[in-house]
PDB file of C-alpha atoms in Angstrom:
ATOM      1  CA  UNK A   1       8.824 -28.778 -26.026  1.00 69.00           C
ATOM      2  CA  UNK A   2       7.692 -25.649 -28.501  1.00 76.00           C
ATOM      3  CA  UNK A   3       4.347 -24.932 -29.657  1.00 84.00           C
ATOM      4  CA  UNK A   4       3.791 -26.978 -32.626  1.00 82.00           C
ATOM      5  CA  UNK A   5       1.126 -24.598 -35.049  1.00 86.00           C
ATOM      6  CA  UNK A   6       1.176 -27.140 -38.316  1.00 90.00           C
ATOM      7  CA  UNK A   7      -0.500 -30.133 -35.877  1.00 94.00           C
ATOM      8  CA  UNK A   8      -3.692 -31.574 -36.136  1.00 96.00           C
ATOM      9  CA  UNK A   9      -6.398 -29.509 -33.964  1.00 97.00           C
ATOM     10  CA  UNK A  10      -6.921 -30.708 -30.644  1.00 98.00           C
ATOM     11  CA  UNK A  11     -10.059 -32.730 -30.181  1.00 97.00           C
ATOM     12  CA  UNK A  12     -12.917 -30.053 -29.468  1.00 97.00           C
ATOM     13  CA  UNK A  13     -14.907 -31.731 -26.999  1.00 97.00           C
ATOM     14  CA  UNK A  14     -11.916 -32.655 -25.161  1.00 98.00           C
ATOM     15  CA  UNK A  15     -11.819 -28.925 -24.723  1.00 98.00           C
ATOM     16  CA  UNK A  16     -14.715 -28.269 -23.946  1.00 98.00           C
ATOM     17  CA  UNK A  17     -14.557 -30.662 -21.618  1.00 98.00           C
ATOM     18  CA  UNK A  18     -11.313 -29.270 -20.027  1.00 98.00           C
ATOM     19  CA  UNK A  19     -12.925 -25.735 -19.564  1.00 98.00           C
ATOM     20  CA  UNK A  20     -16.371 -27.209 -18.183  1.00 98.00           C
ATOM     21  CA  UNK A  21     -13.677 -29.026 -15.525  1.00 98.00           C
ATOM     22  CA  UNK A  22     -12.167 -25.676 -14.906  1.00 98.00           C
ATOM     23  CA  UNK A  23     -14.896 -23.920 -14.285  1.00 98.00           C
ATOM     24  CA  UNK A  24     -16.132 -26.210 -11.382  1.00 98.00           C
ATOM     25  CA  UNK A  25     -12.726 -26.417 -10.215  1.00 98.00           C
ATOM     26  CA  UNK A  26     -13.218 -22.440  -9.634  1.00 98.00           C
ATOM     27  CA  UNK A  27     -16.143 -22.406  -8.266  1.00 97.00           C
ATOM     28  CA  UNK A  28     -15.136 -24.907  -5.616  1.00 96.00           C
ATOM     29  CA  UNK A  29     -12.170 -22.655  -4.898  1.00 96.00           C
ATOM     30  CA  UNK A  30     -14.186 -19.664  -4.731  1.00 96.00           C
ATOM     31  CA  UNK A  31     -16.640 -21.013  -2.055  1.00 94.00           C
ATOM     32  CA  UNK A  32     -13.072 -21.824  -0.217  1.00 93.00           C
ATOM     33  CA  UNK A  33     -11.770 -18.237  -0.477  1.00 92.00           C
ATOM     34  CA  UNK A  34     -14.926 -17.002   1.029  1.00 92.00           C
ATOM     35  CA  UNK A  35     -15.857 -19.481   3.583  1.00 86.00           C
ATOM     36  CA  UNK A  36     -12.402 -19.221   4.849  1.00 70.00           C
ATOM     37  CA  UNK A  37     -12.542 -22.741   7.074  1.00 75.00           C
ATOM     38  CA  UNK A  38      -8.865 -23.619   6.133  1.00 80.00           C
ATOM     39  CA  UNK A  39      -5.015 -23.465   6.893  1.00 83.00           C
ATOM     40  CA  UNK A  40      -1.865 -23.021   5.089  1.00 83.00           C
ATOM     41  CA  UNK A  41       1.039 -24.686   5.556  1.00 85.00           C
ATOM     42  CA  UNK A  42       4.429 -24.353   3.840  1.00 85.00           C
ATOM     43  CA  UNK A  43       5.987 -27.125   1.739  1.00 82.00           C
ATOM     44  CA  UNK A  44       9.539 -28.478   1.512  1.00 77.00           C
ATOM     45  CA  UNK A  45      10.343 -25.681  -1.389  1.00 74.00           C
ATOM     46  CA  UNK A  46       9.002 -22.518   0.777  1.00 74.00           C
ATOM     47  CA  UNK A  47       5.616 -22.347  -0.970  1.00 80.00           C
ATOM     48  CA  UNK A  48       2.293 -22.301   0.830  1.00 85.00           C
ATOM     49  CA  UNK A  49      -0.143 -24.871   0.455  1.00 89.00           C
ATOM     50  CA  UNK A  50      -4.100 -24.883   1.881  1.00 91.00           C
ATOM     51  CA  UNK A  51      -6.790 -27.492   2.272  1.00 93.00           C
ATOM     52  CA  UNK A  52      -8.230 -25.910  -0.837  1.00 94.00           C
ATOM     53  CA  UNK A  53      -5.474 -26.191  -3.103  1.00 95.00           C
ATOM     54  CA  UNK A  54      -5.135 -30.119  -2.414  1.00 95.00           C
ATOM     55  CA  UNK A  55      -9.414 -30.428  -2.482  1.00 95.00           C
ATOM     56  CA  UNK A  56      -9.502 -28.794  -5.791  1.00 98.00           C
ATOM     57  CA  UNK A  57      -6.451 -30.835  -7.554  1.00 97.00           C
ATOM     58  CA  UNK A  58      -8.272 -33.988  -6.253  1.00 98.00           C
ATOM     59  CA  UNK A  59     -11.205 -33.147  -7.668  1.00 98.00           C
ATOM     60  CA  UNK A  60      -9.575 -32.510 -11.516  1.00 98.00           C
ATOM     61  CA  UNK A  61      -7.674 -35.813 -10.984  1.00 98.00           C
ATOM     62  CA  UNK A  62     -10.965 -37.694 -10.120  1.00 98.00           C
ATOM     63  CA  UNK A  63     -12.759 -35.811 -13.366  1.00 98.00           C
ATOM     64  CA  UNK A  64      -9.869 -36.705 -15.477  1.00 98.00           C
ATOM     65  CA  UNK A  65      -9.576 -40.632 -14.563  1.00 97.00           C
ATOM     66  CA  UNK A  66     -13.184 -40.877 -15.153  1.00 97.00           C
ATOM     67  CA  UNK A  67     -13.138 -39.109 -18.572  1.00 98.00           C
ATOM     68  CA  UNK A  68      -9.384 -40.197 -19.909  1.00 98.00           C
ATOM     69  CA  UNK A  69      -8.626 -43.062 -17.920  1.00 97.00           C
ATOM     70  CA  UNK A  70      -5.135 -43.566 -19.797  1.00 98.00           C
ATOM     71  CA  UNK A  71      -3.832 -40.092 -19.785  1.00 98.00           C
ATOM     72  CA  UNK A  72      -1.522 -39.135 -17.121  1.00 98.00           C
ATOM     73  CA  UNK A  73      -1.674 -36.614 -14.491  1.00 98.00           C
ATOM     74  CA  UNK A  74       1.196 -34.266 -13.134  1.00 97.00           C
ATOM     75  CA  UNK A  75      -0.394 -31.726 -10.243  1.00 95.00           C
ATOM     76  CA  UNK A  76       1.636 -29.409  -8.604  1.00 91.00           C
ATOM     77  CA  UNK A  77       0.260 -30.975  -5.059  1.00 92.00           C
ATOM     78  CA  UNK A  78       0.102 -34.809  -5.905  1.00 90.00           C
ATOM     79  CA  UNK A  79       2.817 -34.901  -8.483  1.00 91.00           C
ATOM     80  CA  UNK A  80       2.702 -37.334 -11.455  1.00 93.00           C
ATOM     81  CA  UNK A  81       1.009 -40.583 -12.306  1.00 91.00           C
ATOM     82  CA  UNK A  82       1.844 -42.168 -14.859  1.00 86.00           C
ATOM     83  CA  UNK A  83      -0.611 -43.093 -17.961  1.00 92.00           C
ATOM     84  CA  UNK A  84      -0.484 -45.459 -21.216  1.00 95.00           C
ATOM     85  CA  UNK A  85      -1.363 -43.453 -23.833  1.00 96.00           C
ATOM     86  CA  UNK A  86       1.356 -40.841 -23.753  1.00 95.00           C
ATOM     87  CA  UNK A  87      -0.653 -37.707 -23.390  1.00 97.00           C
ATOM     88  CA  UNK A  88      -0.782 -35.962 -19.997  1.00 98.00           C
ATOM     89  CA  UNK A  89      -3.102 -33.056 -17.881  1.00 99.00           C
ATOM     90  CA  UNK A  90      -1.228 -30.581 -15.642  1.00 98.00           C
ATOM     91  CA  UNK A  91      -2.806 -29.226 -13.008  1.00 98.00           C
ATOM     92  CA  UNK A  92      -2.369 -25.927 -10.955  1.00 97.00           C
ATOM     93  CA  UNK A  93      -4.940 -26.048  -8.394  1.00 97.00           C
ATOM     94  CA  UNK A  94      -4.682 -22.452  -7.566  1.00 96.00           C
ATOM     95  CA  UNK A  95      -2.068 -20.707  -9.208  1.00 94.00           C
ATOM     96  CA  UNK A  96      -1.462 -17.968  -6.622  1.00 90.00           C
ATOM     97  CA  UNK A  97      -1.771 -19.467  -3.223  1.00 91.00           C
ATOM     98  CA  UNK A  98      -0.273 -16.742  -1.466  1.00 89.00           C
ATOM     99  CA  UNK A  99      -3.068 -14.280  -3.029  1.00 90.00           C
ATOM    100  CA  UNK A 100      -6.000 -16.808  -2.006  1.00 92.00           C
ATOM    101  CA  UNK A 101      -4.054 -16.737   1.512  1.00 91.00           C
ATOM    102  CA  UNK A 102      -4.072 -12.945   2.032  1.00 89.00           C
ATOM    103  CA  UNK A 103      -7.426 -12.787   0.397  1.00 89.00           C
ATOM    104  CA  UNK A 104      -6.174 -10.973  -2.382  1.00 91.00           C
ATOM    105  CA  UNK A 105      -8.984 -12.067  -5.540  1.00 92.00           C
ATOM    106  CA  UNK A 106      -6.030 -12.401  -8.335  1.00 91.00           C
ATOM    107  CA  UNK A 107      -5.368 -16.039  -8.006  1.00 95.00           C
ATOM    108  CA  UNK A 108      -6.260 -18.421 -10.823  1.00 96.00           C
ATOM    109  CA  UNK A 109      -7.264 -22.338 -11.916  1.00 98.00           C
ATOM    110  CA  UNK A 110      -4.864 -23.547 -14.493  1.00 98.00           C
ATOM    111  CA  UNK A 111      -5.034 -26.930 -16.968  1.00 99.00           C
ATOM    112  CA  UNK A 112      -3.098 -28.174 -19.690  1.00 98.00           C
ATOM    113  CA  UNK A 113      -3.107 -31.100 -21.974  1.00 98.00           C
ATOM    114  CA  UNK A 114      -0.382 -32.322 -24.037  1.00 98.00           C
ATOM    115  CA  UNK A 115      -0.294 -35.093 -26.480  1.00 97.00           C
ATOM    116  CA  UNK A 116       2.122 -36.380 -28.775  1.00 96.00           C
ATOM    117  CA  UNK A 117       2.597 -33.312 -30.790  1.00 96.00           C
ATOM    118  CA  UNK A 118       3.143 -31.327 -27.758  1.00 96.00           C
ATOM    119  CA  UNK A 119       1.107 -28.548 -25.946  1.00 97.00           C
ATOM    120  CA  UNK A 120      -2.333 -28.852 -27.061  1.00 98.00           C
ATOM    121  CA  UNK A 121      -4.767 -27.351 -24.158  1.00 98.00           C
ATOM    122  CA  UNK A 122      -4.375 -24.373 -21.908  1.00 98.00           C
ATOM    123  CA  UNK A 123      -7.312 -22.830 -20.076  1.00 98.00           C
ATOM    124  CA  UNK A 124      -6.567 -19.974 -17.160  1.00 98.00           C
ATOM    125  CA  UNK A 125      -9.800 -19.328 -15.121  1.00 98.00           C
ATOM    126  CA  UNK A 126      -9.710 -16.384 -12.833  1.00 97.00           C
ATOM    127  CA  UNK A 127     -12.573 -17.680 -10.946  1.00 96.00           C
ATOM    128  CA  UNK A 128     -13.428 -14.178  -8.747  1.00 96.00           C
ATOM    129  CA  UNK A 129     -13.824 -12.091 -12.036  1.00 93.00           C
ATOM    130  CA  UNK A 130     -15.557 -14.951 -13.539  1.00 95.00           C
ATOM    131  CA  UNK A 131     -13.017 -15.110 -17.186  1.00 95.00           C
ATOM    132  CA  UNK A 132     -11.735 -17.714 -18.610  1.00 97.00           C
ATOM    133  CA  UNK A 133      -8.638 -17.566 -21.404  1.00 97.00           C
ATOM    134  CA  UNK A 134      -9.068 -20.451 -23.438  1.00 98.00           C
ATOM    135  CA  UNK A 135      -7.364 -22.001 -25.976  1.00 98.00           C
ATOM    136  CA  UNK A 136      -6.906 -25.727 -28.183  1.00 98.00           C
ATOM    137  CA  UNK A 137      -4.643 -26.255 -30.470  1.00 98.00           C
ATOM    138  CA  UNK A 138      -5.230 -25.327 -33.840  1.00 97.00           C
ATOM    139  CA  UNK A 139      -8.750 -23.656 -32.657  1.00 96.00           C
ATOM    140  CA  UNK A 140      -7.755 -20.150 -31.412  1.00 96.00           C
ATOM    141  CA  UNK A 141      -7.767 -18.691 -28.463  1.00 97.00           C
ATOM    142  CA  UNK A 142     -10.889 -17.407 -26.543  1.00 97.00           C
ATOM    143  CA  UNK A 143     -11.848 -15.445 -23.715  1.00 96.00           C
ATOM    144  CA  UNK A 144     -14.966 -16.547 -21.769  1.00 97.00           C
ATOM    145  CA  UNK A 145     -17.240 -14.352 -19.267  1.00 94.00           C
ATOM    146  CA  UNK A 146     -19.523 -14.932 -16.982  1.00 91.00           C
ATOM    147  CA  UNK A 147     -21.253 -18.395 -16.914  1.00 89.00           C
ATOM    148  CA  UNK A 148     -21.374 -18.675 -20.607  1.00 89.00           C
ATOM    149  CA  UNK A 149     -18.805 -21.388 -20.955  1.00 92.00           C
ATOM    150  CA  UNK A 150     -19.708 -22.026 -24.882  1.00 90.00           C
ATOM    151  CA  UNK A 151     -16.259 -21.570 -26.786  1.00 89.00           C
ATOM    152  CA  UNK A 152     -18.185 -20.245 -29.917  1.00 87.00           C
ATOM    153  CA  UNK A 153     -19.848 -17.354 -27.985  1.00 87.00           C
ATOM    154  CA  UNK A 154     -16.718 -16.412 -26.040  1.00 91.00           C
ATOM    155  CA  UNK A 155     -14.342 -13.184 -27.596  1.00 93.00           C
ATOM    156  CA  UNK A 156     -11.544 -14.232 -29.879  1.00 95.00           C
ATOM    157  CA  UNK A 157      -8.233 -13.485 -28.142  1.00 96.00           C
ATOM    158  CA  UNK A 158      -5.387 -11.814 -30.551  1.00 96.00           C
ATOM    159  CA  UNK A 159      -2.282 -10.017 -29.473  1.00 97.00           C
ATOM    160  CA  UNK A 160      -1.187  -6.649 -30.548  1.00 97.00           C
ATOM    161  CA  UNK A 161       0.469  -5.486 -33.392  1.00 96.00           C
ATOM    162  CA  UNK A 162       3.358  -3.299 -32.070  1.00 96.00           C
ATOM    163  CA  UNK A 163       6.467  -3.807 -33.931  1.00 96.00           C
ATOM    164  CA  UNK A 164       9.000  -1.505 -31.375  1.00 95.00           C
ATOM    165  CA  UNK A 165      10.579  -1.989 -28.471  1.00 94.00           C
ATOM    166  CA  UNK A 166      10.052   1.402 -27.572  1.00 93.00           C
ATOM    167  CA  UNK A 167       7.107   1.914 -25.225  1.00 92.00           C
ATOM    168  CA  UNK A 168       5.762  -1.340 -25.231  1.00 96.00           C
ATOM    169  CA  UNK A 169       3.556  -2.279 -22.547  1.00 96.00           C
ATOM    170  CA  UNK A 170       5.429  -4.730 -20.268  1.00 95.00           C
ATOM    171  CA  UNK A 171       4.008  -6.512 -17.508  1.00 94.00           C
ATOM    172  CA  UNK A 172       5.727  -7.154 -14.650  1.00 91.00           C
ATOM    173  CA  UNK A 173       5.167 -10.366 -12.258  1.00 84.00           C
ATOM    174  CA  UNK A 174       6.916  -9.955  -8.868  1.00 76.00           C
ATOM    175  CA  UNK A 175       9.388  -7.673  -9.798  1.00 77.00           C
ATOM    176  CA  UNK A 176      10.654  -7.270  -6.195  1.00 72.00           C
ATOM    177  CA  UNK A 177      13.647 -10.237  -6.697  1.00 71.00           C
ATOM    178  CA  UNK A 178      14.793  -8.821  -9.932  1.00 79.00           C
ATOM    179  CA  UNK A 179      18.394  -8.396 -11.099  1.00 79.00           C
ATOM    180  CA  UNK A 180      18.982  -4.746 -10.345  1.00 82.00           C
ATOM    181  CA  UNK A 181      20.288  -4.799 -14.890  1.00 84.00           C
ATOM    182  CA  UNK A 182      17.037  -6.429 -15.682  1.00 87.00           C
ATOM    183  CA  UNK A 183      14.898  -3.648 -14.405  1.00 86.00           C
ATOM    184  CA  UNK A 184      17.145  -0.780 -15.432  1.00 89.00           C
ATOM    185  CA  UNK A 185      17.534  -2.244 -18.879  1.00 89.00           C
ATOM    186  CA  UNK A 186      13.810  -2.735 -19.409  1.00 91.00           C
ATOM    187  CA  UNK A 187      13.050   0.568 -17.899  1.00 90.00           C
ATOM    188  CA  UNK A 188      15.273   2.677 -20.176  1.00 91.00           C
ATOM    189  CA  UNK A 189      13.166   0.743 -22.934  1.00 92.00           C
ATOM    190  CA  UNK A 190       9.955  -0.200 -22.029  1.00 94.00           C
ATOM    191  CA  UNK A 191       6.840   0.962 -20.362  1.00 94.00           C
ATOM    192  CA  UNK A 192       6.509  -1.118 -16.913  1.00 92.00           C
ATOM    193  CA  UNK A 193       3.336  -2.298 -15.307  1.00 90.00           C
ATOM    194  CA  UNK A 194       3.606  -4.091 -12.100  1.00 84.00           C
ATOM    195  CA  UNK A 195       0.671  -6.487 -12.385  1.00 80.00           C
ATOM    196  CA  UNK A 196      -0.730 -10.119 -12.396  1.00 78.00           C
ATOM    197  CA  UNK A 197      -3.053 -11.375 -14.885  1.00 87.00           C
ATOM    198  CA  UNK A 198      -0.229 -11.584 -17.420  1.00 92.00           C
ATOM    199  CA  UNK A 199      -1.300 -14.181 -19.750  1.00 94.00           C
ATOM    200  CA  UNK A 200      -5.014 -12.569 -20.217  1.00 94.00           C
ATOM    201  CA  UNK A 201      -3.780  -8.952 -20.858  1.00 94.00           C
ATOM    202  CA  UNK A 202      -1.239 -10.171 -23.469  1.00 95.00           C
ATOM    203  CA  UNK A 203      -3.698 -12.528 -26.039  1.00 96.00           C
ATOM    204  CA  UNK A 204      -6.705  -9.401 -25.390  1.00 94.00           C
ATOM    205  CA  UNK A 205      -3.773  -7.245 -26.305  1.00 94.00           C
ATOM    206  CA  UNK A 206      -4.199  -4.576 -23.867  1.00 90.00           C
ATOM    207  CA  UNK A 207      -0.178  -5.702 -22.973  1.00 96.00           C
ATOM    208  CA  UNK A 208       2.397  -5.951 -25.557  1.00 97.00           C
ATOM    209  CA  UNK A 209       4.739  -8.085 -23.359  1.00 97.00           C
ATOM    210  CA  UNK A 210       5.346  -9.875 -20.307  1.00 95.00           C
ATOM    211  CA  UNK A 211       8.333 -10.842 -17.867  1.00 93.00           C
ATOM    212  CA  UNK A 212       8.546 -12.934 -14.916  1.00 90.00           C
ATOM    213  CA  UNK A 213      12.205 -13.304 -13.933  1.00 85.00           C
ATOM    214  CA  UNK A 214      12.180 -13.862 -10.189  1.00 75.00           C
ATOM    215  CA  UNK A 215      12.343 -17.118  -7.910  1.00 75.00           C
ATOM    216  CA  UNK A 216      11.645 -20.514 -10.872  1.00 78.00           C
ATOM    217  CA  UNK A 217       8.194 -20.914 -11.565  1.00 85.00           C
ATOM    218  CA  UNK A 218       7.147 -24.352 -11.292  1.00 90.00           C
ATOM    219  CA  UNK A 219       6.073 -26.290 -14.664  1.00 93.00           C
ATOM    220  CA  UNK A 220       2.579 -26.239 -13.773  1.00 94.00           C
ATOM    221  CA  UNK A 221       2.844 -22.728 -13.911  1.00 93.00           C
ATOM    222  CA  UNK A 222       3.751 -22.491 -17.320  1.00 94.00           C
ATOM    223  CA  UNK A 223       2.233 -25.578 -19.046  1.00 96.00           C
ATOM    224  CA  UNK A 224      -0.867 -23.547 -20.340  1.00 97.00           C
ATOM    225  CA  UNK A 225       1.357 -21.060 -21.510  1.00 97.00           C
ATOM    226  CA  UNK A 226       2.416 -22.390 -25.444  1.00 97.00           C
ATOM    227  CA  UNK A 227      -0.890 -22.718 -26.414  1.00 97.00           C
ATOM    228  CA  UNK A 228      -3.127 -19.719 -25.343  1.00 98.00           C
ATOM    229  CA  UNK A 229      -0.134 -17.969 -26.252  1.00 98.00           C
ATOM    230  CA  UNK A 230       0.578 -19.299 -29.555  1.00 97.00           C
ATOM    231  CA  UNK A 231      -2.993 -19.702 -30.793  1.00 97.00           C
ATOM    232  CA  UNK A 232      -3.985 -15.765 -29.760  1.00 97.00           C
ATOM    233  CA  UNK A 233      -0.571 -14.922 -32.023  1.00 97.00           C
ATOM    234  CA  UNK A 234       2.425 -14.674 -29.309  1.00 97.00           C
ATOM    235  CA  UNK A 235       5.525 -15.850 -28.446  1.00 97.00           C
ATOM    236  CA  UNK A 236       6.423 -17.661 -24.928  1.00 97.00           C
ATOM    237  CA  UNK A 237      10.009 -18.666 -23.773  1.00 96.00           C
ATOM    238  CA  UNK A 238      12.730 -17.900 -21.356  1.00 93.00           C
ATOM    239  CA  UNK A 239      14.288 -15.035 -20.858  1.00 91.00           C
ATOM    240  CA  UNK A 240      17.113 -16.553 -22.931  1.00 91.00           C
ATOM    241  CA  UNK A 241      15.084 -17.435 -25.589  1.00 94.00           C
ATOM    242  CA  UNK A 242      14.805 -21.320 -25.058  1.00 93.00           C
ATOM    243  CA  UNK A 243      11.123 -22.608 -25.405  1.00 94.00           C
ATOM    244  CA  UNK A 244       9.164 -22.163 -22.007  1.00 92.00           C
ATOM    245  CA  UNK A 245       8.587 -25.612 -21.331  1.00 93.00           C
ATOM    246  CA  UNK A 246      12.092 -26.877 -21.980  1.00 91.00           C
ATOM    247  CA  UNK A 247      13.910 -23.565 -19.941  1.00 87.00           C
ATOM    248  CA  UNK A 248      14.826 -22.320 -17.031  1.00 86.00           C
ATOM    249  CA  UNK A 249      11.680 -21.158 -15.933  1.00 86.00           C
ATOM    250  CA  UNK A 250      11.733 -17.783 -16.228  1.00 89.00           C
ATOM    251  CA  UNK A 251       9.565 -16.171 -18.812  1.00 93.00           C
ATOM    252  CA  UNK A 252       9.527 -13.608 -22.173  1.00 95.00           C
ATOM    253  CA  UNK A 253       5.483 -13.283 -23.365  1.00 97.00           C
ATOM    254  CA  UNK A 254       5.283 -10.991 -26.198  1.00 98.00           C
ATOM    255  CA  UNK A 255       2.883 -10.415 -29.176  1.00 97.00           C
ATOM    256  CA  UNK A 256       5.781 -12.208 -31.015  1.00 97.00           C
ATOM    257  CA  UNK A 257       6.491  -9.231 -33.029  1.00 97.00           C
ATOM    258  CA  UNK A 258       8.643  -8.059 -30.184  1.00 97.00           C
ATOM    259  CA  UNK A 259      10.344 -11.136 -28.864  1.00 97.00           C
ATOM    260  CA  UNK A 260      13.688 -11.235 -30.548  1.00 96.00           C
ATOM    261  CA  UNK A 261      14.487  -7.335 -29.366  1.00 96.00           C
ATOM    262  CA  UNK A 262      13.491  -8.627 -25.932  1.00 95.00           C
ATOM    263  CA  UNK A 263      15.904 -11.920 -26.432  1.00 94.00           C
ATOM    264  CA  UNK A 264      18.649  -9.564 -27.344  1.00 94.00           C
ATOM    265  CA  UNK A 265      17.792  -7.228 -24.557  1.00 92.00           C
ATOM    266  CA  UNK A 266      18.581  -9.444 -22.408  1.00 89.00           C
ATOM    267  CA  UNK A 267      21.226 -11.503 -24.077  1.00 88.00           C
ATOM    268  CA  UNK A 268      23.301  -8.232 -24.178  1.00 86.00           C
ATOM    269  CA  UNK A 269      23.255  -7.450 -20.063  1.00 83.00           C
ATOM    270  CA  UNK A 270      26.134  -8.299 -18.073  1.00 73.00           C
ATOM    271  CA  UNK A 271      26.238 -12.336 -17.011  1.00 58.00           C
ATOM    272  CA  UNK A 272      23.190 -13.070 -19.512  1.00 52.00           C
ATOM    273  CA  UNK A 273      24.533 -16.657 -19.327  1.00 47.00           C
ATOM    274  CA  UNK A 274      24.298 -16.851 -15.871  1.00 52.00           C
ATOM    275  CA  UNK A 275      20.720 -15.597 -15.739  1.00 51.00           C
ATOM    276  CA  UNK A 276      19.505 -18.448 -13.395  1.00 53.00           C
ATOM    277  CA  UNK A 277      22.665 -16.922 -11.020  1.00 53.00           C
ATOM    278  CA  UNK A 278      21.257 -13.505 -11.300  1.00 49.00           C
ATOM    279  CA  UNK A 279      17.428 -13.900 -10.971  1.00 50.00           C
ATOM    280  CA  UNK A 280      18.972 -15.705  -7.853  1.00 52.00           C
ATOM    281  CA  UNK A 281      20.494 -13.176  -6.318  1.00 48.00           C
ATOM    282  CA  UNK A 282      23.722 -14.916  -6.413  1.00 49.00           C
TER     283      UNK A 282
END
């Protein structure tokens, strides 16, 4: 499923209405992160999972069945439900459990929509530093501060313009269960950053690119992804290329000017193929 730019615009109040959601979604899971009466537990995949994260993704479901009876609902802690009308919300509670564990103040509230032409809502709220990276389909990309949730005053999000491969800014996310080629190849070309908050620093264009190649990332973790990306002027896939939603869940975020030298990058390291294999350790 690619980012489809030549579709109608998404329906503006339904974004506003997904980013007022968000916001009060964030709030609830900041008052969890510092009232601290909760427990983790770890799921059937290895991943942690608190009170909070199941609270919040409740509450979003609730919201949505009131507002869009029809639509269905996949959530990374109650899975799917089914709807009529063929569109569908994705919900990421908290994106970053293991941060709001550890008390670590990068973790983040994630939504998408999709409708028949595809993705068409993304919003990314990083609740403790009170932004929020909006974007609809076919009505840019924003970034909102503070409690001014008004899309119109928010700062319009656009990617850089570097055109080489040389230097660019890349952003690493958990670089730790990298192939061993991945990081040598990047690092003979590019300028690393360890760092989360991936998405944001790429459409502001303070980054010029982004990787995440360790364990899968779930599809809530991606779903916002086409659309911020695409409507602040990027690219999102795979490393291999193959449009995010539709691959193997690891990801390539560039300003788009860079993404086929990345593709290639990686397309010419030993076992490219068998990427899945090597971000595995296998």
């Amino acid at each position: 499923m690619d980012y489809v730019f030549d579709a109608p615009p998404v329906d503006r109040e339904l974004l506003d209405f997904a980013v007022r959601l968000v916001a009060r979604a964030g709030r609830m899971s900041a008052r969890g992160f510092f009232g601290g009466d909760w427990h983790s537990r770890r799921k059937e995949d290895g991943s942690e999972v608190t009170e909070i994260d199941v609270a919040v993704e409740e509450f979003i479901r609730a919201e949505l069945t009131r507002r869009v009876p029809d639509d269905g609902v996949f959530g990374e802690e109650g899975g799917s439900t089914g709807g009529t009308s063929g569109r569908r919300w994705v919900i990421d509670p908290i994106n970053g459990t293991t941060y709001f564990t550890h008390r670590v103040p990068l973790f983040t509230n994630d939504l998408a929509y999709e409708d028949e032409y595809g993705p068409a809502i993304g919003v990314i709220n990083m609740p403790l530093s009170r932004q929020m990276v909006v974007a609809g389909r076919g009505l840019g990309c924003r970034v909102l501060s503070g409690t001014d949730l008004d899309l119109r005053s928010g700062r319009r999000a656009q990617v850089s313009e570097r055109t080489g491969l040389g230097g660019a800014r890349t952003l690493m996310h958990n670089p730790a269960g990298w192939p061993e080629e991945l990081l040598s190849a990047l690092h003979r070309r590019v300028f690393l950053v360890p760092s989360s908050g991936m998405i944001a620093a790429l459409v502001t264009g303070w980054a010029d690119a982004g990787v995440i190649a360790g364990p899968p990332m779930g599809y809530e973790d991606v779903a916002p992804m086409p659309v911020i990306v695409g409507e602040a002027g990027g690219r999102v896939t795979d490393l291999g290329g193959t449009p995010v939603l539709e691959g193997d869940m690891s990801v390539l975020v560039t300003n788009g000017r860079l993404h086929d030298a990345f593709v290639q990058l990686v397309k010419d390291l030993p076992r490219s193929r068998d990427w899945q294999a090597l971000a595995d350790g296998e």
